[in-house]
Amino acid sequence: MPYCVLFDRIASNFQIFELRGTTYQKLSEDRLWVDALEIGLGVWLGDFSGDVRQWLRCYDAEGNWIPTLEEQRQQAEDQRQHAEEQRQQAEQRVI
C-alpha cells in the first residue's frame, strides 16, 4: 500500500504518509492525488447533513470537490426550478 491516510474528525487532524522502502514517511501536503484511481482526497470545511465541520472528501482532477448525493439532488432541483422559471418567462413573452 503506497499511502496511509489518517483523519481524526474530533481533532480535525489529517495526515498523509507515503511508503518509502519499508517505512512510511509523513508528507507535508494537505491533499493526496492518487493517479491510479484518478481521484484525490482532502479535508473540506462545510455542512454535511446539518453538521458543519471538517470532513474527509474526494476531489476530481480539476481540484473540485465531488458532490455528495445530497448535493447532486440539490443541483438537480435547482436546475429543474431554473428551467421552470425560464419556461414561465417564455410563456409571459408570448402572451
mmCIF file of C-alpha atoms in Angstrom:
data_model
loop_
_atom_site.group_PDB
_atom_site.id
_atom_site.type_symbol
_atom_site.label_atom_id
_atom_site.label_comp_id
_atom_site.label_asym_id
_atom_site.label_seq_id
_atom_site.Cartn_x
_atom_site.Cartn_y
_atom_site.Cartn_z
ATOM 1 C CA MET A 1 0.000 0.000 0.000
ATOM 2 C CA PRO A 2 1.827 3.161 -1.188
ATOM 3 C CA TYR A 3 -0.046 5.599 1.075
ATOM 4 C CA CYS A 4 -1.570 5.665 4.525
ATOM 5 C CA VAL A 5 -4.089 8.400 5.339
ATOM 6 C CA LEU A 6 -5.186 9.239 8.877
ATOM 7 C CA PHE A 7 -8.063 11.592 9.691
ATOM 8 C CA ASP A 8 -9.190 12.338 13.227
ATOM 9 C CA ARG A 9 -12.581 14.016 12.862
ATOM 10 C CA ILE A 10 -12.659 15.067 16.518
ATOM 11 C CA ALA A 11 -9.313 16.882 16.378
ATOM 12 C CA SER A 12 -9.671 17.670 12.632
ATOM 13 C CA ASN A 13 -6.211 16.213 12.126
ATOM 14 C CA PHE A 14 -5.344 14.978 8.611
ATOM 15 C CA GLN A 15 -2.045 13.202 7.928
ATOM 16 C CA ILE A 16 -0.689 11.550 4.803
ATOM 17 C CA PHE A 17 2.137 9.018 4.832
ATOM 18 C CA GLU A 18 3.953 7.608 1.788
ATOM 19 C CA LEU A 19 5.689 4.249 1.756
ATOM 20 C CA ARG A 20 9.393 4.734 1.047
ATOM 21 C CA GLY A 21 11.274 1.489 1.110
ATOM 22 C CA THR A 22 9.998 -0.334 4.165
ATOM 23 C CA THR A 23 8.786 2.655 6.209
ATOM 24 C CA TYR A 24 6.127 5.317 5.888
ATOM 25 C CA GLN A 25 7.245 8.944 5.753
ATOM 26 C CA LYS A 26 4.879 11.765 6.678
ATOM 27 C CA LEU A 27 4.106 14.164 3.818
ATOM 28 C CA SER A 28 3.506 17.879 4.316
ATOM 29 C CA GLU A 29 0.721 18.124 1.720
ATOM 30 C CA ASP A 30 -2.853 18.686 2.823
ATOM 31 C CA ARG A 31 -4.287 16.783 -0.160
ATOM 32 C CA LEU A 32 -3.468 13.473 -1.805
ATOM 33 C CA TRP A 33 -3.940 12.767 -5.520
ATOM 34 C CA VAL A 34 -3.961 9.058 -6.486
ATOM 35 C CA ASP A 35 -3.165 8.695 -10.204
ATOM 36 C CA ALA A 36 -4.171 5.033 -10.353
ATOM 37 C CA LEU A 37 -7.675 5.897 -9.090
ATOM 38 C CA GLU A 38 -7.906 9.307 -10.776
ATOM 39 C CA ILE A 39 -9.253 10.756 -7.545
ATOM 40 C CA GLY A 40 -7.944 12.891 -4.740
ATOM 41 C CA LEU A 41 -8.546 13.039 -1.014
ATOM 42 C CA GLY A 42 -8.543 16.133 1.156
ATOM 43 C CA VAL A 43 -10.225 17.916 4.034
ATOM 44 C CA TRP A 44 -13.254 20.097 3.292
ATOM 45 C CA LEU A 45 -14.897 22.522 5.710
ATOM 46 C CA GLY A 46 -18.634 22.622 5.218
ATOM 47 C CA ASP A 47 -22.136 21.483 6.054
ATOM 48 C CA PHE A 48 -22.985 17.828 5.613
ATOM 49 C CA SER A 49 -26.369 16.649 6.884
ATOM 50 C CA GLY A 50 -26.651 19.700 9.122
ATOM 51 C CA ASP A 51 -23.243 19.235 10.745
ATOM 52 C CA VAL A 52 -20.716 21.986 9.925
ATOM 53 C CA ARG A 53 -17.115 20.913 10.443
ATOM 54 C CA GLN A 54 -14.149 19.481 8.561
ATOM 55 C CA TRP A 55 -14.849 16.364 6.511
ATOM 56 C CA LEU A 56 -12.644 13.950 4.591
ATOM 57 C CA ARG A 57 -13.749 14.324 0.984
ATOM 58 C CA CYS A 58 -12.807 13.290 -2.563
ATOM 59 C CA TYR A 59 -11.985 15.695 -5.376
ATOM 60 C CA ASP A 60 -11.598 15.388 -9.150
ATOM 61 C CA ALA A 61 -8.672 16.068 -11.496
ATOM 62 C CA GLU A 62 -9.555 19.782 -11.644
ATOM 63 C CA GLY A 63 -9.488 20.055 -7.849
ATOM 64 C CA ASN A 64 -13.277 20.304 -7.495
ATOM 65 C CA TRP A 65 -14.935 18.501 -4.614
ATOM 66 C CA ILE A 66 -17.014 15.577 -5.857
ATOM 67 C CA PRO A 67 -20.646 16.302 -4.965
ATOM 68 C CA THR A 68 -22.326 14.192 -2.313
ATOM 69 C CA LEU A 69 -25.655 12.545 -3.148
ATOM 70 C CA GLU A 70 -27.417 15.320 -1.230
ATOM 71 C CA GLU A 71 -25.573 17.968 -3.265
ATOM 72 C CA GLN A 72 -26.374 16.142 -6.521
ATOM 73 C CA ARG A 73 -30.068 16.104 -5.608
ATOM 74 C CA GLN A 74 -29.986 19.813 -4.745
ATOM 75 C CA GLN A 75 -28.211 20.655 -8.019
ATOM 76 C CA ALA A 76 -30.830 18.700 -9.973
ATOM 77 C CA GLU A 77 -33.639 20.506 -8.122
ATOM 78 C CA ASP A 78 -32.002 23.894 -8.756
ATOM 79 C CA GLN A 79 -31.723 23.077 -12.472
ATOM 80 C CA ARG A 80 -35.361 21.964 -12.569
ATOM 81 C CA GLN A 81 -36.504 25.193 -10.900
ATOM 82 C CA HIS A 82 -34.374 27.293 -13.245
ATOM 83 C CA ALA A 83 -35.838 25.519 -16.284
ATOM 84 C CA GLU A 84 -39.361 26.083 -14.922
ATOM 85 C CA GLU A 85 -38.668 29.798 -14.406
ATOM 86 C CA GLN A 86 -37.359 30.095 -17.968
ATOM 87 C CA ARG A 87 -40.447 28.303 -19.291
ATOM 88 C CA GLN A 88 -42.748 30.669 -17.391
ATOM 89 C CA GLN A 89 -40.849 33.730 -18.635
ATOM 90 C CA ALA A 90 -41.097 32.457 -22.213
ATOM 91 C CA GLU A 91 -44.864 31.964 -21.805
ATOM 92 C CA GLN A 92 -45.272 35.515 -20.497
ATOM 93 C CA ARG A 93 -43.420 36.930 -23.513
ATOM 94 C CA VAL A 94 -45.809 35.104 -25.842
ATOM 95 C CA ILE A 95 -48.907 36.494 -24.128
#
